[in-house]
Short mmCIF file of C-alpha atoms in Angstrom, two decimals:
data_model
loop_
_atom_site.label_atom_id
_atom_site.label_comp_id
_atom_site.label_asym_id
_atom_site.label_seq_id
_atom_site.Cartn_x
_atom_site.Cartn_y
_atom_site.Cartn_z
CA UNK A 1 5.48 -15.17 19.43
CA UNK A 2 5.55 -15.15 23.20
CA UNK A 3 8.78 -13.87 25.08
CA UNK A 4 8.96 -17.39 26.77
CA UNK A 5 9.21 -19.07 23.69
CA UNK A 6 11.65 -16.64 21.96
CA UNK A 7 13.91 -17.21 25.28
CA UNK A 8 13.76 -21.03 24.93
CA UNK A 9 14.90 -20.67 21.32
CA UNK A 10 17.87 -18.23 22.21
CA UNK A 11 18.74 -20.83 24.93
CA UNK A 12 18.85 -23.70 22.44
CA UNK A 13 20.55 -21.96 19.49
CA UNK A 14 22.85 -20.15 21.61
CA UNK A 15 23.89 -23.23 23.01
CA UNK A 16 24.19 -25.01 19.84
CA UNK A 17 26.49 -21.98 18.39
CA UNK A 18 29.29 -22.09 20.73
CA UNK A 19 30.89 -25.16 19.02
CA UNK A 20 31.95 -22.83 16.51
CA UNK A 21 35.08 -20.84 17.53
CA UNK A 22 35.77 -18.81 14.28
CA UNK A 23 35.39 -15.57 15.89
CA UNK A 24 37.73 -12.61 16.20
CA UNK A 25 37.87 -8.79 15.56
CA UNK A 26 37.45 -8.39 12.16
CA UNK A 27 39.62 -5.48 11.18
CA UNK A 28 36.17 -4.35 9.38
CA UNK A 29 35.75 -0.65 9.25
CA UNK A 30 31.91 0.12 8.69
CA UNK A 31 31.25 3.77 10.27
CA UNK A 32 28.05 4.95 11.32
CA UNK A 33 26.44 7.31 8.85
CA UNK A 34 22.75 8.77 8.99
CA UNK A 35 22.35 8.47 12.76
CA UNK A 36 22.32 4.80 12.48
CA UNK A 37 22.71 2.13 14.83
CA UNK A 38 26.40 0.86 16.01
CA UNK A 39 29.84 1.04 14.51
CA UNK A 40 31.93 -1.68 13.27
CA UNK A 41 35.36 0.35 13.15
CA UNK A 42 37.87 -1.86 14.71
CA UNK A 43 34.87 -4.21 16.32
CA UNK A 44 34.65 -8.17 16.52
CA UNK A 45 33.29 -10.46 18.52
CA UNK A 46 32.09 -11.79 21.62
CA UNK A 47 34.59 -11.05 24.15
CA UNK A 48 37.67 -10.65 22.04
CA UNK A 49 39.73 -7.56 21.83
CA UNK A 50 40.45 -4.75 19.27
CA UNK A 51 44.16 -3.35 18.64
CA UNK A 52 43.54 -0.30 21.26
CA UNK A 53 42.65 -3.00 24.06
CA UNK A 54 38.84 -2.78 23.58
CA UNK A 55 36.60 -5.83 24.83
CA UNK A 56 33.85 -5.98 22.19
CA UNK A 57 30.82 -8.97 22.04
CA UNK A 58 28.29 -10.10 19.64
CA UNK A 59 25.30 -12.00 19.60
CA UNK A 60 26.21 -15.64 18.45
CA UNK A 61 23.42 -17.95 17.51
CA UNK A 62 22.35 -20.37 14.99
CA UNK A 63 19.01 -19.51 12.71
CA UNK A 64 18.23 -23.07 13.27
CA UNK A 65 19.64 -26.34 14.82
CA UNK A 66 17.65 -28.71 12.49
CA UNK A 67 19.80 -30.02 9.69
CA UNK A 68 19.52 -32.25 6.49
CA UNK A 69 22.67 -34.02 7.13
CA UNK A 70 24.11 -36.46 9.65
CA UNK A 71 27.60 -35.81 10.25
CA UNK A 72 29.26 -37.98 12.82
CA UNK A 73 31.11 -35.11 14.67
CA UNK A 74 28.20 -32.77 15.17
CA UNK A 75 25.77 -32.40 17.54
CA UNK A 76 23.12 -31.03 15.69
CA UNK A 77 23.27 -33.82 13.13
CA UNK A 78 19.68 -35.23 12.09
CA UNK A 79 19.75 -38.54 14.06
CA UNK A 80 20.67 -36.81 17.20
CA UNK A 81 18.03 -36.56 19.82
CA UNK A 82 18.07 -32.83 20.70
CA UNK A 83 15.78 -30.20 21.51
CA UNK A 84 15.24 -28.03 17.85
CA UNK A 85 14.24 -24.81 17.35
CA UNK A 86 14.17 -22.40 14.47
CA UNK A 87 14.23 -18.45 14.42
CA UNK A 88 12.30 -16.54 11.91
CA UNK A 89 14.09 -13.84 10.15
CA UNK A 90 12.64 -10.96 11.95
CA UNK A 91 12.96 -12.40 15.01
CA UNK A 92 16.96 -12.50 15.03
CA UNK A 93 16.81 -9.14 13.57
CA UNK A 94 14.57 -7.77 16.63
CA UNK A 95 17.02 -9.72 19.10
CA UNK A 96 20.11 -8.39 17.71
CA UNK A 97 18.81 -4.45 17.48
CA UNK A 98 17.15 -5.03 21.19
CA UNK A 99 20.41 -6.70 22.64
CA UNK A 100 22.52 -3.75 21.09
CA UNK A 101 20.26 -1.13 22.39
CA UNK A 102 20.47 -2.59 25.82
CA UNK A 103 24.38 -2.30 25.31
CA UNK A 104 24.86 -6.07 25.38
CA UNK A 105 26.46 -6.42 22.30
CA UNK A 106 28.16 -4.58 19.50
CA UNK A 107 27.32 -6.93 16.71
CA UNK A 108 25.93 -10.43 15.30
CA UNK A 109 27.53 -13.69 14.60
CA UNK A 110 25.05 -15.91 12.91
CA UNK A 111 25.17 -19.50 11.44
CA UNK A 112 22.83 -22.15 10.91
CA UNK A 113 22.21 -25.89 10.59
CA UNK A 114 21.23 -26.74 6.92
CA UNK A 115 17.40 -27.11 6.35
CA UNK A 116 15.37 -27.64 3.13
CA UNK A 117 18.75 -26.79 1.24
CA UNK A 118 21.69 -24.97 1.22
CA UNK A 119 20.33 -22.02 -0.79
CA UNK A 120 17.15 -21.93 0.93
CA UNK A 121 19.34 -21.65 4.50
CA UNK A 122 21.76 -19.34 3.06
CA UNK A 123 18.67 -16.94 1.72
CA UNK A 124 17.79 -16.38 5.13
CA UNK A 125 21.15 -15.41 6.29
CA UNK A 126 20.89 -13.14 3.91
CA UNK A 127 17.64 -11.61 4.62
CA UNK A 128 18.53 -11.05 8.29
CA UNK A 129 21.79 -9.24 7.32
CA UNK A 130 20.01 -7.16 4.30
CA UNK A 131 17.29 -6.25 7.41
CA UNK A 132 19.49 -4.93 9.84
CA UNK A 133 21.46 -2.86 7.24
CA UNK A 134 18.49 -1.40 5.34
CA UNK A 135 15.61 -1.40 7.44
CA UNK A 136 17.34 -0.88 10.67
CA UNK A 137 20.12 1.14 9.39
CA UNK A 138 22.42 -0.88 11.59
CA UNK A 139 26.02 -0.30 11.17
CA UNK A 140 27.62 -3.05 13.73
CA UNK A 141 29.57 -5.91 12.95
CA UNK A 142 27.77 -8.70 11.17
CA UNK A 143 29.73 -12.06 10.48
CA UNK A 144 27.73 -15.02 8.43
CA UNK A 145 28.45 -18.41 8.25
CA UNK A 146 28.28 -19.20 4.64
CA UNK A 147 26.38 -22.52 4.02
CA UNK A 148 28.35 -25.26 1.74
CA UNK A 149 26.72 -25.60 -1.46
CA UNK A 150 25.21 -21.91 -1.55
CA UNK A 151 25.01 -20.19 -5.07
CA UNK A 152 27.38 -17.46 -6.32
CA UNK A 153 24.35 -15.24 -6.28
CA UNK A 154 23.87 -15.58 -2.81
CA UNK A 155 27.50 -15.35 -1.82
CA UNK A 156 27.72 -12.12 -3.44
CA UNK A 157 24.67 -10.68 -1.88
CA UNK A 158 25.97 -11.83 1.35
CA UNK A 159 29.20 -10.21 1.23
CA UNK A 160 27.42 -6.85 0.18
CA UNK A 161 25.79 -7.00 4.15
CA UNK A 162 28.11 -8.86 6.10
CA UNK A 163 31.59 -7.70 7.31
CA UNK A 164 33.05 -11.20 7.44
CA UNK A 165 32.20 -14.40 5.52
CA UNK A 166 33.31 -17.81 6.75
CA UNK A 167 32.85 -21.68 5.42
CA UNK A 168 33.72 -24.25 7.96
CA UNK A 169 35.73 -26.94 5.94
CA UNK A 170 35.00 -29.00 9.32
CA UNK A 171 37.44 -32.13 8.74
CA UNK A 172 40.99 -31.14 7.45
CA UNK A 173 41.39 -33.78 5.16
CA UNK A 174 39.07 -35.40 2.14
CA UNK A 175 39.50 -38.70 3.50
CA UNK A 176 38.13 -38.01 7.12
CA UNK A 177 35.23 -36.00 5.69
CA UNK A 178 34.09 -38.98 3.52
CA UNK A 179 34.46 -41.13 6.74
CA UNK A 180 32.29 -38.85 9.00
CA UNK A 181 30.37 -36.99 6.85
CA UNK A 182 29.82 -39.16 3.52
CA UNK A 183 26.70 -36.84 2.39
CA UNK A 184 29.07 -33.86 1.95
CA UNK A 185 31.62 -33.11 -0.82
CA UNK A 186 34.73 -31.10 -0.36
CA UNK A 187 33.58 -28.81 -3.27
CA UNK A 188 30.68 -27.59 -1.73
CA UNK A 189 32.97 -26.06 0.81
CA UNK A 190 35.27 -24.77 -1.85
CA UNK A 191 33.06 -23.59 -4.26
CA UNK A 192 31.58 -20.65 -2.05
CA UNK A 193 35.25 -19.63 -0.89
CA UNK A 194 36.25 -19.15 -4.28
CA UNK A 195 33.19 -16.74 -4.86
CA UNK A 196 34.18 -14.76 -2.03
CA UNK A 197 37.71 -14.51 -2.82
CA UNK A 198 37.12 -13.18 -6.41
CA UNK A 199 34.40 -10.85 -5.48
CA UNK A 200 36.86 -9.14 -2.67
CA UNK A 201 39.65 -8.94 -5.46
CA UNK A 202 36.97 -7.51 -7.77
CA UNK A 203 35.88 -5.02 -5.25
CA UNK A 204 39.54 -4.08 -4.49
CA UNK A 205 40.02 -3.37 -8.01
CA UNK A 206 36.94 -1.37 -8.95
CA UNK A 207 37.53 0.56 -5.51
CA UNK A 208 41.04 2.05 -6.85
CA UNK A 209 38.92 3.51 -9.83
CA UNK A 210 35.54 4.08 -8.63
CA UNK A 211 35.37 5.32 -4.86
CA UNK A 212 32.04 4.84 -4.21
CA UNK A 213 31.88 0.89 -4.99
CA UNK A 214 29.98 -0.77 -2.30
CA UNK A 215 31.82 -2.74 0.23
CA UNK A 216 32.00 -6.60 -0.31
CA UNK A 217 32.96 -8.57 3.15
CA UNK A 218 35.70 -5.62 4.24
CA UNK A 219 36.90 -8.23 7.15
CA UNK A 220 37.68 -11.04 4.37
CA UNK A 221 36.84 -14.64 5.36
CA UNK A 222 37.80 -17.12 7.36
CA UNK A 223 37.18 -20.77 7.90
CA UNK A 224 37.61 -23.40 10.59
CA UNK A 225 38.55 -27.02 11.11
CA UNK A 226 37.54 -29.65 13.82
CA UNK A 227 40.66 -31.17 15.09
CA UNK A 228 41.18 -34.61 16.61
CA UNK A 229 37.95 -36.24 15.09
CA UNK A 230 39.36 -38.06 12.26
CA UNK A 231 42.84 -39.10 13.44
CA UNK A 232 44.71 -36.52 11.41
CA UNK A 233 48.53 -35.40 12.33
CA UNK A 234 49.37 -31.58 13.10
CA UNK A 235 51.49 -31.74 9.97
CA UNK A 236 48.18 -32.40 7.78
CA UNK A 237 46.50 -30.21 9.48
CA UNK A 238 48.94 -27.30 9.07
CA UNK A 239 49.08 -28.14 5.43
CA UNK A 240 45.86 -27.98 4.87
CA UNK A 241 45.93 -24.17 6.61
CA UNK A 242 48.59 -23.31 4.35
CA UNK A 243 46.70 -24.08 1.14
CA UNK A 244 43.91 -22.10 2.05
CA UNK A 245 45.76 -19.23 3.39
CA UNK A 246 47.95 -19.05 0.05
CA UNK A 247 44.79 -20.10 -2.31
CA UNK A 248 41.85 -18.38 -0.86
CA UNK A 249 43.46 -15.06 1.07
CA UNK A 250 41.90 -16.30 4.44
CA UNK A 251 42.33 -14.01 7.28
CA UNK A 252 42.23 -16.52 9.86
CA UNK A 253 41.83 -20.32 10.24
CA UNK A 254 40.43 -21.46 13.23
CA UNK A 255 41.04 -24.84 15.30
CA UNK A 256 38.35 -26.33 17.38
CA UNK A 257 39.24 -29.56 19.59
CA UNK A 258 36.52 -32.20 18.89
CA UNK A 259 34.53 -33.12 22.18
CA UNK A 260 33.58 -36.54 21.89
CA UNK A 261 29.41 -36.85 22.05
CA UNK A 262 28.64 -39.86 20.61
CA UNK A 263 29.62 -44.03 20.70
CA UNK A 264 29.95 -43.87 16.80
CA UNK A 265 32.91 -46.39 16.32
CA UNK A 266 34.13 -43.85 13.60
CA UNK A 267 34.97 -41.10 16.30
CA UNK A 268 37.20 -40.85 19.56
CA UNK A 269 35.76 -42.30 22.43
CA UNK A 270 33.47 -39.99 25.02
CA UNK A 271 35.95 -38.19 27.67
CA UNK A 272 39.00 -38.31 25.06
CA UNK A 273 38.54 -34.68 24.48
CA UNK A 274 41.45 -33.04 22.89
CA UNK A 275 43.74 -31.08 25.02
CA UNK A 276 43.29 -27.18 25.00
CA UNK A 277 47.01 -27.29 24.75
CA UNK A 278 47.16 -28.92 21.32
CA UNK A 279 44.84 -26.06 20.32
CA UNK A 280 47.21 -23.71 21.43
CA UNK A 281 50.06 -25.46 19.81
CA UNK A 282 48.64 -25.00 16.68
CA UNK A 283 47.58 -21.52 16.91
CA UNK A 284 50.91 -20.69 17.72
CA UNK A 285 52.30 -22.62 14.58
CA UNK A 286 49.72 -20.73 12.52
CA UNK A 287 51.20 -17.45 13.79
CA UNK A 288 54.68 -18.36 12.99
CA UNK A 289 53.73 -19.17 9.27
CA UNK A 290 51.79 -16.12 8.83
CA UNK A 291 53.99 -13.47 10.77
CA UNK A 292 57.63 -15.08 11.40
CA UNK A 293 58.47 -16.16 7.89
CA UNK A 294 58.41 -20.17 8.69
CA UNK A 295 57.24 -22.50 6.12
CA UNK A 296 55.21 -25.53 7.31
CA UNK A 297 57.64 -28.11 6.43
CA UNK A 298 60.29 -26.50 8.73
CA UNK A 299 58.05 -26.92 11.85
CA UNK A 300 56.03 -30.13 10.75
CA UNK A 301 57.47 -32.62 8.25
CA UNK A 302 57.79 -36.45 8.05
CA UNK A 303 59.94 -36.61 10.89
CA UNK A 304 57.93 -34.36 13.07
CA UNK A 305 54.52 -35.14 12.23
CA UNK A 306 52.89 -33.79 15.56
CA UNK A 307 53.67 -30.58 17.53
CA UNK A 308 55.80 -30.91 20.98
CA UNK A 309 53.18 -29.96 24.02
CA UNK A 310 55.92 -29.30 26.53
CA UNK A 311 57.48 -26.57 24.06
CA UNK A 312 55.93 -24.09 21.67
CA UNK A 313 56.89 -24.63 18.21
CA UNK A 314 59.35 -21.94 17.88
CA UNK A 315 61.53 -23.10 20.54
CA UNK A 316 61.10 -26.64 19.17
CA UNK A 317 62.37 -25.87 15.98
CA UNK A 318 65.29 -23.98 17.36
CA UNK A 319 66.28 -27.15 19.39
CA UNK A 320 66.31 -28.94 16.31
CA UNK A 321 68.41 -26.61 14.46
CA UNK A 322 71.18 -25.77 16.79
CA UNK A 323 73.68 -25.30 14.20
CA UNK A 324 71.80 -22.18 13.25
CA UNK A 325 72.39 -20.57 16.72
CA UNK A 326 73.82 -18.45 18.60
CA UNK A 327 72.56 -15.13 16.73
CA UNK A 328 74.30 -12.17 16.99
CA UNK A 329 71.79 -9.53 18.27
CA UNK A 330 73.93 -6.75 16.86
CA UNK A 331 74.45 -7.86 13.29
CA UNK A 332 71.72 -10.59 12.23
CA UNK A 333 69.39 -9.78 9.87
CA UNK A 334 65.37 -9.36 10.74
CA UNK A 335 64.46 -12.94 9.48
CA UNK A 336 66.90 -14.95 11.72
CA UNK A 337 66.11 -12.48 14.86
CA UNK A 338 62.48 -13.47 14.48
CA UNK A 339 63.53 -17.25 14.66
CA UNK A 340 64.78 -16.63 18.34
CA UNK A 341 62.99 -18.29 20.79
CA UNK A 342 61.65 -15.46 23.32
CA UNK A 343 62.05 -12.60 20.63
CA UNK A 344 58.44 -11.30 19.37
CA UNK A 345 57.93 -9.15 16.56
CA UNK A 346 58.16 -5.96 18.34
CA UNK A 347 61.13 -6.94 20.09
CA UNK A 348 62.70 -7.57 16.96
CA UNK A 349 61.57 -4.15 15.47
CA UNK A 350 63.13 -2.45 18.63
CA UNK A 351 66.30 -4.31 18.26
CA UNK A 352 66.81 -3.20 14.75
CA UNK A 353 65.78 0.15 15.63
CA UNK A 354 68.04 0.50 18.99
CA UNK A 355 71.21 -0.84 17.45
CA UNK A 356 71.49 1.88 15.08
CA UNK A 357 73.03 3.91 17.82
CA UNK A 358 74.71 1.51 19.83
CA UNK A 359 75.47 -2.39 20.62
CA UNK A 360 72.91 -3.80 22.86
CA UNK A 361 73.50 -5.74 25.89
CA UNK A 362 71.59 -8.14 28.14
CA UNK A 363 70.20 -5.29 30.26
CA UNK A 364 69.29 -3.32 26.96
CA UNK A 365 67.21 -6.53 25.61
CA UNK A 366 65.70 -7.13 29.35
CA UNK A 367 64.42 -3.29 29.25
CA UNK A 368 62.71 -4.19 25.83
CA UNK A 369 60.77 -7.03 26.78
CA UNK A 370 62.80 -9.90 25.54
CA UNK A 371 62.13 -13.23 27.14
CA UNK A 372 65.63 -13.90 28.54
CA UNK A 373 64.80 -17.09 30.03
CA UNK A 374 64.96 -18.72 26.55
CA UNK A 375 66.68 -15.94 24.39
CA UNK A 376 69.98 -16.12 26.47
CA UNK A 377 70.53 -19.69 25.18
CA UNK A 378 70.38 -18.23 21.55
CA UNK A 379 71.73 -15.30 21.37
CA UNK A 380 75.05 -13.15 21.86
CA UNK A 381 75.38 -9.74 22.61
CA UNK A 382 77.76 -6.75 23.44
CA UNK A 383 78.42 -8.47 27.20
CA UNK A 384 80.77 -10.27 28.92
CA UNK A 385 78.40 -12.14 31.16
CA UNK A 386 77.20 -14.52 28.52
CA UNK A 387 78.57 -18.13 29.21
CA UNK A 388 78.30 -20.37 26.23
CA UNK A 389 76.61 -23.26 27.23
CA UNK A 390 77.82 -26.59 25.05
CA UNK A 391 74.70 -28.39 25.38
CA UNK A 392 72.40 -31.12 23.12
CA UNK A 393 68.76 -30.11 22.14
CA UNK A 394 67.67 -32.33 24.85
CA UNK A 395 69.45 -31.26 27.53
CA UNK A 396 68.70 -27.39 26.66
CA UNK A 397 64.99 -28.35 26.62
CA UNK A 398 65.05 -29.86 30.07
CA UNK A 399 67.08 -26.68 31.39
CA UNK A 400 64.47 -24.22 29.83
CA UNK A 401 61.70 -26.28 31.05
CA UNK A 402 62.94 -26.47 34.57
CA UNK A 403 62.66 -22.54 34.66
CA UNK A 404 59.70 -22.03 33.02
CA UNK A 405 55.91 -22.32 34.13
CA UNK A 406 52.76 -23.34 31.90
CA UNK A 407 49.75 -21.59 32.20
CA UNK A 408 48.05 -24.89 30.78
CA UNK A 409 47.60 -26.98 33.78
CA UNK A 410 44.40 -28.89 32.58
CA UNK A 411 44.89 -30.59 29.59
CA UNK A 412 41.46 -31.27 28.93
CA UNK A 413 39.63 -28.71 26.35
CA UNK A 414 36.26 -26.86 27.56
CA UNK A 415 33.77 -24.88 25.01
CA UNK A 416 32.95 -21.36 25.80
CA UNK A 417 29.50 -20.04 26.71
CA UNK A 418 27.71 -17.57 24.59
CA UNK A 419 28.79 -14.72 26.96
CA UNK A 420 31.54 -16.26 28.99
#
């Protein structure tokens, strides 16, 4: 295979992979052994950051952009007139090793269109990971996209060589999937996720007894949803996320704003991209659910089916529940402190620790890094400087917005390049 042809394939298949955003640092720990290549300890993906602040990157490509399906929302659908390409298994292995040796990457994120069948495609994805581990002694991070409909046997083998597995459920609702991808079945996405969840549970139980038990997907599994393609509300999207978190022990759910690519009447018109700010609000809601103790129905319900783009979801919830405020920073329990706008979990922990020794005032909170431009309207502390404001939710929202600036000046979303 000529260098020019390989370069052309890389350009096509790296560009096609940019629509998959389900990448993050994995939390996987796969230490280097026997003078192998790479080390996945704390490592993740292309221009993501580990807990200690390091920036890490990976080669993010498709095995092929050929596909037997004709999903309306997908740029690689079989009816779309685009350049097609496919890597051989050994080509991906060689690219990964060569890129790693040149210090371009620290791992591999490999997905694929579906050609011939789900098992045929998944078998080749697994073969790449297997060759890297066994033949190249590669210990860097590997994230494989599981192919919907792949067999349990292949999913198990994939987990033995990959740090993280993920299956994109693509559209948040069953009705939306039926409308835009009638050839696909929801069960084809669910079954591989069930297998991975069960294998992870089995691995953890066996590991407690036999320390030498082979690792199985130590970074867990994740999924991705396309938002804005089929008209779901934020409430429907987050209910779906909540379902998958609770039933499949997912590490992350990713939200990818749909970019109109065709004149299909089932889809939004070209030029009506989903605002990046909507993605951001969904991620903030996701964070509140996973780390702040919020339930979905508290943030999104039949009265509030979509998130407010003007303010973050925690502030939106607080403005609708002013009867629960102000909170006494020196007496409130952890759960309620975490619900105060402007208080992150680090600040909450600092407050709980510090108030054991003295009563806290505004100066103490400022030194802790509390965002007082928001928090001061919802807190009381050991200070005479506080002026209780008898304001309604809309009045308080207006006041806070007047003293705030947003980093989201552009409302349209843009996709990331491979090494952006």
